[in-house]
Every structure is written in C-alpha cells, then in structure tokens.
PDB file of C-alpha atoms in Angstrom:
ATOM      1  CA  UNK R   1    -159.972 125.025 -72.564  1.00  0.00           C
ATOM      2  CA  UNK R   2    -159.518 127.967 -70.200  1.00  0.00           C
ATOM      3  CA  UNK R   3    -160.652 130.429 -72.865  1.00  0.00           C
ATOM      4  CA  UNK R   4    -163.785 128.374 -73.575  1.00  0.00           C
ATOM      5  CA  UNK R   5    -164.621 128.182 -69.882  1.00  0.00           C
ATOM      6  CA  UNK R   6    -164.219 131.925 -69.502  1.00  0.00           C
ATOM      7  CA  UNK R   7    -166.458 132.609 -72.496  1.00  0.00           C
ATOM      8  CA  UNK R   8    -169.052 130.206 -71.150  1.00  0.00           C
ATOM      9  CA  UNK R   9    -169.054 131.974 -67.785  1.00  0.00           C
ATOM     10  CA  UNK R  10    -169.597 135.350 -69.472  1.00  0.00           C
ATOM     11  CA  UNK R  11    -172.421 133.937 -71.637  1.00  0.00           C
ATOM     12  CA  UNK R  12    -174.263 132.265 -68.749  1.00  0.00           C
ATOM     13  CA  UNK R  13    -176.068 135.394 -67.408  1.00  0.00           C
ATOM     14  CA  UNK R  14    -177.217 136.246 -70.909  1.00  0.00           C
ATOM     15  CA  UNK R  15    -178.570 132.695 -71.461  1.00  0.00           C
ATOM     16  CA  UNK R  16    -180.363 132.728 -68.108  1.00  0.00           C
ATOM     17  CA  UNK R  17    -181.958 136.034 -69.028  1.00  0.00           C
ATOM     18  CA  UNK R  18    -183.246 134.489 -72.264  1.00  0.00           C
ATOM     19  CA  UNK R  19    -184.850 131.571 -70.432  1.00  0.00           C
ATOM     20  CA  UNK R  20    -186.721 133.990 -68.198  1.00  0.00           C
ATOM     21  CA  UNK R  21    -188.416 135.700 -71.118  1.00  0.00           C
ATOM     22  CA  UNK R  22    -192.040 134.598 -71.693  1.00  0.00           C
ATOM     23  CA  UNK R  23    -192.584 132.531 -74.800  1.00  0.00           C
ATOM     24  CA  UNK R  24    -195.482 134.789 -75.780  1.00  0.00           C
ATOM     25  CA  UNK R  25    -196.602 138.205 -74.660  1.00  0.00           C
ATOM     26  CA  UNK R  26    -199.231 138.074 -71.888  1.00  0.00           C
ATOM     27  CA  UNK R  27    -202.633 139.196 -73.061  1.00  0.00           C
ATOM     28  CA  UNK R  28    -202.455 142.143 -70.656  1.00  0.00           C
ATOM     29  CA  UNK R  29    -199.895 143.869 -72.908  1.00  0.00           C
ATOM     30  CA  UNK R  30    -201.819 143.156 -76.109  1.00  0.00           C
ATOM     31  CA  UNK R  31    -203.977 145.861 -77.657  1.00  0.00           C
ATOM     32  CA  UNK R  32    -207.688 145.533 -76.713  1.00  0.00           C
ATOM     33  CA  UNK R  33    -208.729 144.421 -80.192  1.00  0.00           C
ATOM     34  CA  UNK R  34    -206.102 141.649 -80.197  1.00  0.00           C
ATOM     35  CA  UNK R  35    -207.031 140.579 -76.657  1.00  0.00           C
ATOM     36  CA  UNK R  36    -210.663 140.071 -77.679  1.00  0.00           C
ATOM     37  CA  UNK R  37    -209.568 138.142 -80.750  1.00  0.00           C
ATOM     38  CA  UNK R  38    -207.310 135.969 -78.603  1.00  0.00           C
ATOM     39  CA  UNK R  39    -210.180 135.276 -76.191  1.00  0.00           C
ATOM     40  CA  UNK R  40    -212.374 134.124 -79.046  1.00  0.00           C
ATOM     41  CA  UNK R  41    -209.691 131.653 -80.122  1.00  0.00           C
ATOM     42  CA  UNK R  42    -209.448 130.093 -76.651  1.00  0.00           C
ATOM     43  CA  UNK R  43    -211.443 126.840 -76.288  1.00  0.00           C
ATOM     44  CA  UNK R  44    -214.423 127.220 -73.950  1.00  0.00           C
ATOM     45  CA  UNK R  45    -213.926 125.934 -70.420  1.00  0.00           C
ATOM     46  CA  UNK R  46    -215.872 122.762 -69.850  1.00  0.00           C
ATOM     47  CA  UNK R  47    -217.521 122.126 -66.501  1.00  0.00           C
ATOM     48  CA  UNK R  48    -216.121 119.101 -64.658  1.00  0.00           C
ATOM     49  CA  UNK R  49    -217.800 115.847 -65.660  1.00  0.00           C
ATOM     50  CA  UNK R  50    -220.249 114.467 -63.098  1.00  0.00           C
ATOM     51  CA  UNK R  51    -219.438 111.122 -61.523  1.00  0.00           C
ATOM     52  CA  UNK R  52    -222.112 108.644 -62.624  1.00  0.00           C
ATOM     53  CA  UNK R  53    -223.298 106.300 -59.886  1.00  0.00           C
ATOM     54  CA  UNK R  54    -225.824 103.614 -60.802  1.00  0.00           C
ATOM     55  CA  UNK R  55    -228.020 102.004 -58.148  1.00  0.00           C
ATOM     56  CA  UNK R  56    -229.086  98.674 -59.658  1.00  0.00           C
ATOM     57  CA  UNK R  57    -231.440  96.453 -57.689  1.00  0.00           C
ATOM     58  CA  UNK R  58    -234.025  93.707 -57.647  1.00  0.00           C
ATOM     59  CA  UNK R  59    -236.921  93.918 -55.199  1.00  0.00           C
ATOM     60  CA  UNK R  60    -239.876  91.552 -55.088  1.00  0.00           C
ATOM     61  CA  UNK R  61    -241.811  93.099 -52.203  1.00  0.00           C
ATOM     62  CA  UNK R  62    -240.299  96.590 -52.066  1.00  0.00           C
ATOM     63  CA  UNK R  63    -237.862  96.390 -49.150  1.00  0.00           C
ATOM     64  CA  UNK R  64    -234.718  96.587 -51.277  1.00  0.00           C
ATOM     65  CA  UNK R  65    -236.393  99.260 -53.404  1.00  0.00           C
ATOM     66  CA  UNK R  66    -236.891 101.349 -50.264  1.00  0.00           C
ATOM     67  CA  UNK R  67    -233.186 101.095 -49.442  1.00  0.00           C
ATOM     68  CA  UNK R  68    -232.368 102.038 -53.047  1.00  0.00           C
ATOM     69  CA  UNK R  69    -234.378 105.263 -52.705  1.00  0.00           C
ATOM     70  CA  UNK R  70    -232.422 106.237 -49.602  1.00  0.00           C
ATOM     71  CA  UNK R  71    -229.101 105.335 -51.197  1.00  0.00           C
ATOM     72  CA  UNK R  72    -229.971 107.590 -54.114  1.00  0.00           C
ATOM     73  CA  UNK R  73    -230.650 110.470 -51.703  1.00  0.00           C
ATOM     74  CA  UNK R  74    -227.326 109.900 -49.976  1.00  0.00           C
ATOM     75  CA  UNK R  75    -225.273 109.689 -53.154  1.00  0.00           C
ATOM     76  CA  UNK R  76    -227.075 112.673 -54.691  1.00  0.00           C
ATOM     77  CA  UNK R  77    -226.156 114.771 -51.644  1.00  0.00           C
ATOM     78  CA  UNK R  78    -222.495 114.566 -52.687  1.00  0.00           C
ATOM     79  CA  UNK R  79    -221.474 117.420 -54.968  1.00  0.00           C
ATOM     80  CA  UNK R  80    -220.530 116.336 -58.472  1.00  0.00           C
ATOM     81  CA  UNK R  81    -222.334 112.992 -58.290  1.00  0.00           C
ATOM     82  CA  UNK R  82    -225.109 112.068 -60.713  1.00  0.00           C
ATOM     83  CA  UNK R  83    -227.235 109.112 -59.578  1.00  0.00           C
ATOM     84  CA  UNK R  84    -229.536 106.917 -61.602  1.00  0.00           C
ATOM     85  CA  UNK R  85    -231.657 104.102 -60.173  1.00  0.00           C
ATOM     86  CA  UNK R  86    -232.414 100.978 -62.188  1.00  0.00           C
ATOM     87  CA  UNK R  87    -234.057  97.632 -61.593  1.00  0.00           C
ATOM     88  CA  UNK R  88    -233.055  94.380 -63.240  1.00  0.00           C
ATOM     89  CA  UNK R  89    -235.490  92.370 -65.394  1.00  0.00           C
ATOM     90  CA  UNK R  90    -237.983  90.065 -63.720  1.00  0.00           C
ATOM     91  CA  UNK R  91    -237.713  86.396 -64.690  1.00  0.00           C
ATOM     92  CA  UNK R  92    -240.949  85.185 -63.066  1.00  0.00           C
ATOM     93  CA  UNK R  93    -244.317  85.395 -64.763  1.00  0.00           C
ATOM     94  CA  UNK R  94    -247.083  87.686 -63.558  1.00  0.00           C
ATOM     95  CA  UNK R  95    -249.082  84.597 -62.591  1.00  0.00           C
ATOM     96  CA  UNK R  96    -246.335  83.279 -60.332  1.00  0.00           C
ATOM     97  CA  UNK R  97    -245.690  86.704 -58.843  1.00  0.00           C
ATOM     98  CA  UNK R  98    -249.399  87.047 -58.117  1.00  0.00           C
ATOM     99  CA  UNK R  99    -249.464  83.731 -56.278  1.00  0.00           C
ATOM    100  CA  UNK R 100    -246.474  84.899 -54.236  1.00  0.00           C
ATOM    101  CA  UNK R 101    -248.313  88.075 -53.250  1.00  0.00           C
ATOM    102  CA  UNK R 102    -245.808  90.380 -54.928  1.00  0.00           C
ATOM    103  CA  UNK R 103    -247.072  93.925 -55.587  1.00  0.00           C
ATOM    104  CA  UNK R 104    -246.855  95.475 -59.081  1.00  0.00           C
ATOM    105  CA  UNK R 105    -243.450  96.684 -60.187  1.00  0.00           C
ATOM    106  CA  UNK R 106    -242.558 100.342 -59.828  1.00  0.00           C
ATOM    107  CA  UNK R 107    -241.849 102.598 -62.809  1.00  0.00           C
ATOM    108  CA  UNK R 108    -238.079 102.496 -62.167  1.00  0.00           C
ATOM    109  CA  UNK R 109    -236.479 101.793 -65.587  1.00  0.00           C
ATOM    110  CA  UNK R 110    -235.158  98.337 -66.452  1.00  0.00           C
ATOM    111  CA  UNK R 111    -231.435  98.172 -67.098  1.00  0.00           C
ATOM    112  CA  UNK R 112    -229.672  96.095 -69.741  1.00  0.00           C
ATOM    113  CA  UNK R 113    -226.254  94.551 -69.000  1.00  0.00           C
ATOM    114  CA  UNK R 114    -224.470  96.812 -71.520  1.00  0.00           C
ATOM    115  CA  UNK R 115    -225.680  99.943 -69.721  1.00  0.00           C
ATOM    116  CA  UNK R 116    -223.560  99.034 -66.687  1.00  0.00           C
ATOM    117  CA  UNK R 117    -220.465 100.108 -68.628  1.00  0.00           C
ATOM    118  CA  UNK R 118    -221.699 103.727 -68.648  1.00  0.00           C
ATOM    119  CA  UNK R 119    -221.414 104.026 -64.854  1.00  0.00           C
ATOM    120  CA  UNK R 120    -218.353 105.169 -62.931  1.00  0.00           C
ATOM    121  CA  UNK R 121    -219.485 103.221 -59.884  1.00  0.00           C
ATOM    122  CA  UNK R 122    -222.350 100.830 -59.090  1.00  0.00           C
ATOM    123  CA  UNK R 123    -224.325  99.799 -56.025  1.00  0.00           C
ATOM    124  CA  UNK R 124    -226.133  96.468 -56.413  1.00  0.00           C
ATOM    125  CA  UNK R 125    -229.119  95.636 -54.208  1.00  0.00           C
ATOM    126  CA  UNK R 126    -231.008  92.360 -53.820  1.00  0.00           C
ATOM    127  CA  UNK R 127    -232.976  90.214 -51.384  1.00  0.00           C
ATOM    128  CA  UNK R 128    -231.677  86.935 -50.034  1.00  0.00           C
ATOM    129  CA  UNK R 129    -232.579  83.440 -51.128  1.00  0.00           C
ATOM    130  CA  UNK R 130    -231.020  80.846 -48.804  1.00  0.00           C
ATOM    131  CA  UNK R 131    -228.144  83.153 -47.862  1.00  0.00           C
ATOM    132  CA  UNK R 132    -227.304  84.276 -51.399  1.00  0.00           C
ATOM    133  CA  UNK R 133    -228.599  86.834 -53.900  1.00  0.00           C
ATOM    134  CA  UNK R 134    -232.015  86.218 -55.457  1.00  0.00           C
ATOM    135  CA  UNK R 135    -232.025  84.375 -58.782  1.00  0.00           C
ATOM    136  CA  UNK R 136    -233.281  87.481 -60.605  1.00  0.00           C
ATOM    137  CA  UNK R 137    -230.063  89.330 -59.775  1.00  0.00           C
ATOM    138  CA  UNK R 138    -227.962  86.248 -60.475  1.00  0.00           C
ATOM    139  CA  UNK R 139    -229.619  85.900 -63.892  1.00  0.00           C
ATOM    140  CA  UNK R 140    -228.717  89.514 -64.604  1.00  0.00           C
ATOM    141  CA  UNK R 141    -225.074  88.894 -63.693  1.00  0.00           C
ATOM    142  CA  UNK R 142    -225.128  85.758 -65.856  1.00  0.00           C
ATOM    143  CA  UNK R 143    -226.087  87.981 -68.790  1.00  0.00           C
ATOM    144  CA  UNK R 144    -222.969  90.173 -68.427  1.00  0.00           C
ATOM    145  CA  UNK R 145    -220.639  87.761 -70.232  1.00  0.00           C
ATOM    146  CA  UNK R 146    -220.051  90.248 -73.039  1.00  0.00           C
ATOM    147  CA  UNK R 147    -218.923  92.886 -70.540  1.00  0.00           C
ATOM    148  CA  UNK R 148    -216.609  90.342 -68.923  1.00  0.00           C
ATOM    149  CA  UNK R 149    -215.098  89.404 -72.269  1.00  0.00           C
ATOM    150  CA  UNK R 150    -214.310  93.044 -73.018  1.00  0.00           C
ATOM    151  CA  UNK R 151    -213.370  93.837 -69.390  1.00  0.00           C
ATOM    152  CA  UNK R 152    -215.758  96.786 -69.545  1.00  0.00           C
ATOM    153  CA  UNK R 153    -216.339  96.796 -65.772  1.00  0.00           C
ATOM    154  CA  UNK R 154    -212.740  96.201 -64.683  1.00  0.00           C
ATOM    155  CA  UNK R 155    -211.584  98.730 -62.116  1.00  0.00           C
ATOM    156  CA  UNK R 156    -215.033 100.184 -61.414  1.00  0.00           C
ATOM    157  CA  UNK R 157    -215.897 100.476 -57.699  1.00  0.00           C
ATOM    158  CA  UNK R 158    -218.959  98.557 -56.548  1.00  0.00           C
ATOM    159  CA  UNK R 159    -220.909  98.078 -53.340  1.00  0.00           C
ATOM    160  CA  UNK R 160    -223.915  96.013 -52.296  1.00  0.00           C
ATOM    161  CA  UNK R 161    -227.036  96.309 -50.140  1.00  0.00           C
ATOM    162  CA  UNK R 162    -229.548  93.647 -49.210  1.00  0.00           C
ATOM    163  CA  UNK R 163    -232.634  92.428 -47.398  1.00  0.00           C
ATOM    164  CA  UNK R 164    -233.125  89.207 -45.446  1.00  0.00           C
ATOM    165  CA  UNK R 165    -236.084  87.655 -43.697  1.00  0.00           C
ATOM    166  CA  UNK R 166    -234.418  86.749 -40.412  1.00  0.00           C
ATOM    167  CA  UNK R 167    -231.405  87.702 -38.319  1.00  0.00           C
ATOM    168  CA  UNK R 168    -229.589  84.545 -39.407  1.00  0.00           C
ATOM    169  CA  UNK R 169    -230.811  84.788 -42.981  1.00  0.00           C
ATOM    170  CA  UNK R 170    -227.703  86.192 -44.631  1.00  0.00           C
ATOM    171  CA  UNK R 171    -226.815  89.774 -43.662  1.00  0.00           C
ATOM    172  CA  UNK R 172    -223.184  88.705 -44.150  1.00  0.00           C
ATOM    173  CA  UNK R 173    -223.308  85.639 -46.406  1.00  0.00           C
ATOM    174  CA  UNK R 174    -225.436  87.377 -49.028  1.00  0.00           C
ATOM    175  CA  UNK R 175    -222.973  90.213 -49.724  1.00  0.00           C
ATOM    176  CA  UNK R 176    -219.969  87.954 -49.160  1.00  0.00           C
ATOM    177  CA  UNK R 177    -221.061  85.505 -51.857  1.00  0.00           C
ATOM    178  CA  UNK R 178    -221.921  88.412 -54.180  1.00  0.00           C
ATOM    179  CA  UNK R 179    -218.267  89.457 -54.165  1.00  0.00           C
ATOM    180  CA  UNK R 180    -217.498  86.547 -56.522  1.00  0.00           C
ATOM    181  CA  UNK R 181    -219.542  88.266 -59.249  1.00  0.00           C
ATOM    182  CA  UNK R 182    -217.604  91.513 -58.810  1.00  0.00           C
ATOM    183  CA  UNK R 183    -214.262  89.713 -58.682  1.00  0.00           C
ATOM    184  CA  UNK R 184    -214.710  87.988 -62.033  1.00  0.00           C
ATOM    185  CA  UNK R 185    -215.391  91.376 -63.600  1.00  0.00           C
ATOM    186  CA  UNK R 186    -212.339  92.907 -61.950  1.00  0.00           C
ATOM    187  CA  UNK R 187    -214.517  95.365 -60.048  1.00  0.00           C
ATOM    188  CA  UNK R 188    -213.292  96.875 -56.786  1.00  0.00           C
ATOM    189  CA  UNK R 189    -215.544  95.897 -53.874  1.00  0.00           C
ATOM    190  CA  UNK R 190    -216.106  98.897 -51.583  1.00  0.00           C
ATOM    191  CA  UNK R 191    -217.718  97.861 -48.280  1.00  0.00           C
ATOM    192  CA  UNK R 192    -219.209 100.406 -45.911  1.00  0.00           C
ATOM    193  CA  UNK R 193    -217.058  99.019 -43.098  1.00  0.00           C
ATOM    194  CA  UNK R 194    -217.765 100.633 -39.759  1.00  0.00           C
ATOM    195  CA  UNK R 195    -217.776 104.176 -41.151  1.00  0.00           C
ATOM    196  CA  UNK R 196    -221.432 104.563 -40.139  1.00  0.00           C
ATOM    197  CA  UNK R 197    -220.189 104.811 -36.573  1.00  0.00           C
ATOM    198  CA  UNK R 198    -221.615 103.998 -33.166  1.00  0.00           C
ATOM    199  CA  UNK R 199    -225.085 103.074 -34.384  1.00  0.00           C
ATOM    200  CA  UNK R 200    -223.658  99.874 -35.860  1.00  0.00           C
ATOM    201  CA  UNK R 201    -222.945  98.730 -32.289  1.00  0.00           C
ATOM    202  CA  UNK R 202    -226.459  99.347 -30.952  1.00  0.00           C
ATOM    203  CA  UNK R 203    -227.733  96.147 -29.312  1.00  0.00           C
ATOM    204  CA  UNK R 204    -231.028  97.523 -28.021  1.00  0.00           C
ATOM    205  CA  UNK R 205    -233.076  96.754 -31.133  1.00  0.00           C
ATOM    206  CA  UNK R 206    -233.050  94.588 -34.225  1.00  0.00           C
ATOM    207  CA  UNK R 207    -231.255  96.230 -37.120  1.00  0.00           C
ATOM    208  CA  UNK R 208    -230.056  95.083 -40.491  1.00  0.00           C
ATOM    209  CA  UNK R 209    -226.889  95.993 -42.291  1.00  0.00           C
ATOM    210  CA  UNK R 210    -223.298  94.942 -41.718  1.00  0.00           C
ATOM    211  CA  UNK R 211    -219.774  96.081 -42.581  1.00  0.00           C
ATOM    212  CA  UNK R 212    -220.447  94.619 -46.047  1.00  0.00           C
ATOM    213  CA  UNK R 213    -223.210  97.107 -46.812  1.00  0.00           C
ATOM    214  CA  UNK R 214    -226.581  98.554 -45.863  1.00  0.00           C
ATOM    215  CA  UNK R 215    -229.338  96.048 -45.135  1.00  0.00           C
ATOM    216  CA  UNK R 216    -232.742  95.482 -43.647  1.00  0.00           C
ATOM    217  CA  UNK R 217    -234.855  92.715 -42.146  1.00  0.00           C
ATOM    218  CA  UNK R 218    -238.171  92.039 -43.849  1.00  0.00           C
ATOM    219  CA  UNK R 219    -239.453  89.394 -41.451  1.00  0.00           C
ATOM    220  CA  UNK R 220    -242.623  87.913 -42.933  1.00  0.00           C
ATOM    221  CA  UNK R 221    -242.752  90.896 -45.276  1.00  0.00           C
ATOM    222  CA  UNK R 222    -244.623  93.194 -42.905  1.00  0.00           C
ATOM    223  CA  UNK R 223    -241.499  94.798 -41.430  1.00  0.00           C
ATOM    224  CA  UNK R 224    -240.120  97.776 -43.357  1.00  0.00           C
ATOM    225  CA  UNK R 225    -236.669  99.374 -43.075  1.00  0.00           C
ATOM    226  CA  UNK R 226    -236.258 101.139 -39.747  1.00  0.00           C
ATOM    227  CA  UNK R 227    -235.096 104.717 -39.396  1.00  0.00           C
ATOM    228  CA  UNK R 228    -231.615 103.532 -38.475  1.00  0.00           C
ATOM    229  CA  UNK R 229    -231.444 101.157 -41.484  1.00  0.00           C
ATOM    230  CA  UNK R 230    -232.459 104.011 -43.787  1.00  0.00           C
ATOM    231  CA  UNK R 231    -229.783 106.236 -42.241  1.00  0.00           C
ATOM    232  CA  UNK R 232    -227.241 103.469 -42.885  1.00  0.00           C
ATOM    233  CA  UNK R 233    -228.367 103.296 -46.510  1.00  0.00           C
ATOM    234  CA  UNK R 234    -228.125 107.088 -46.881  1.00  0.00           C
ATOM    235  CA  UNK R 235    -224.604 106.966 -45.437  1.00  0.00           C
TER     236      UNK R 235
END
C-alpha cells in the first residue's frame, strides 16, 4: 500500500500537467490556410431572436385603438422587442354598427386565435360593457379552446388595457374579471402596478388607468385619451 501511495504521489504532477493541455490547438497556432478552413467550418453566428409582443385589442369608437398605438410605441422603444398590433374580429353587422355611430374599422390586421401562440407576450385591450370586457373580446377568448386544450399559451406573460365611459364604469373590475381568461390558459398576468410613478397619484384631474393596466375614460365618446393616459400606456 505504501509503494502504491508513493507512486501515485509521483504521478500526480504529471497527470495534472496533462489536464492542463488544451484538447485542440488554438487557431492562433494553426497555419493561415488551416485557420481559414477552420473558420469556414464554424457555424455562422445568429443574431439574438427578437422578443415578439402582440398588442391585441377591440375598439368600437377608437379609444382603445389609440391606447394600442401608444403601447406599441412604448414596447418598440425597448431594444430587442418586435411589436405587432392586431384587432379581434367584429361580431356585429355593419348595419348595427352604423346605428351605434361606430366609425369604419382601421386597417389593423385581424388576428385568428391560433396566431396568439406565435407571441412571446401579449397585451389585450378592450372597452367595458357593464364592468367587464366587451362581448367582441369575450367571443375571441371563447374561440381559443384549441389553444387551451394544447396549453399553447401556458406560461406566456400577458397584460391588459381598457376604456370605460365613467369613473365608476370599471377601471378596476374590467381588468380584474379579464384575469379569469388568462388564468384558464395558464398565462402569467403582469399588471403595471404603480411603476408609472407619482402621476398615478395626481388628484387634480380625471385620469384613467389603474395598477391593473393603462386605461382611459371615453365619457359620451367625445373625450379622447389625455396626455397623461397616453404616457401611462407608453410606459
């Protein structure tokens, strides 16, 4: 046993020296012609993949659409983020929309439920109907059963933004009740919280939005998002 231990002690420096040797010669000691050949064999470096953020909304009179535009600007200002804005399908006829005084739809593309799976994160926007999301957005969520079955949206972060007619019309209940849709898909609800800062505490003027997300008051339809509400959406 003593002889073996002694031999092992003498062999240890030699073994350590072996482990320090590089597995392959660095390219700097290769001849120029071999270095160029080695470079050609290396796989090309791929640029980092952009984070895809989808802004998906329904807007009858344009107020939510205005917030969506500002949210796109804010998200696009972050390096490495690719933003695409979509609107969900309309379920009312042109005749009914005309009687309601709704303007023509914008040219923002219509999204299908399956396209949600392509996004890394999603912001959903909608107006309020009796303190909850409008039926157009609810109908869109109702059509995502296939995604739910495959758990295609599970783990994706999601936020919401909204428009209400009055101060008591649902700036909190509308996003709060929307969380049930995200929960069933296993999505991670990401509220804005109070990260917007001191402006959320301003009591001098009417302003939409809440810790749940960016928001605006439409009133009778004639009021458009204020400068502060647009800043909140950008944030």
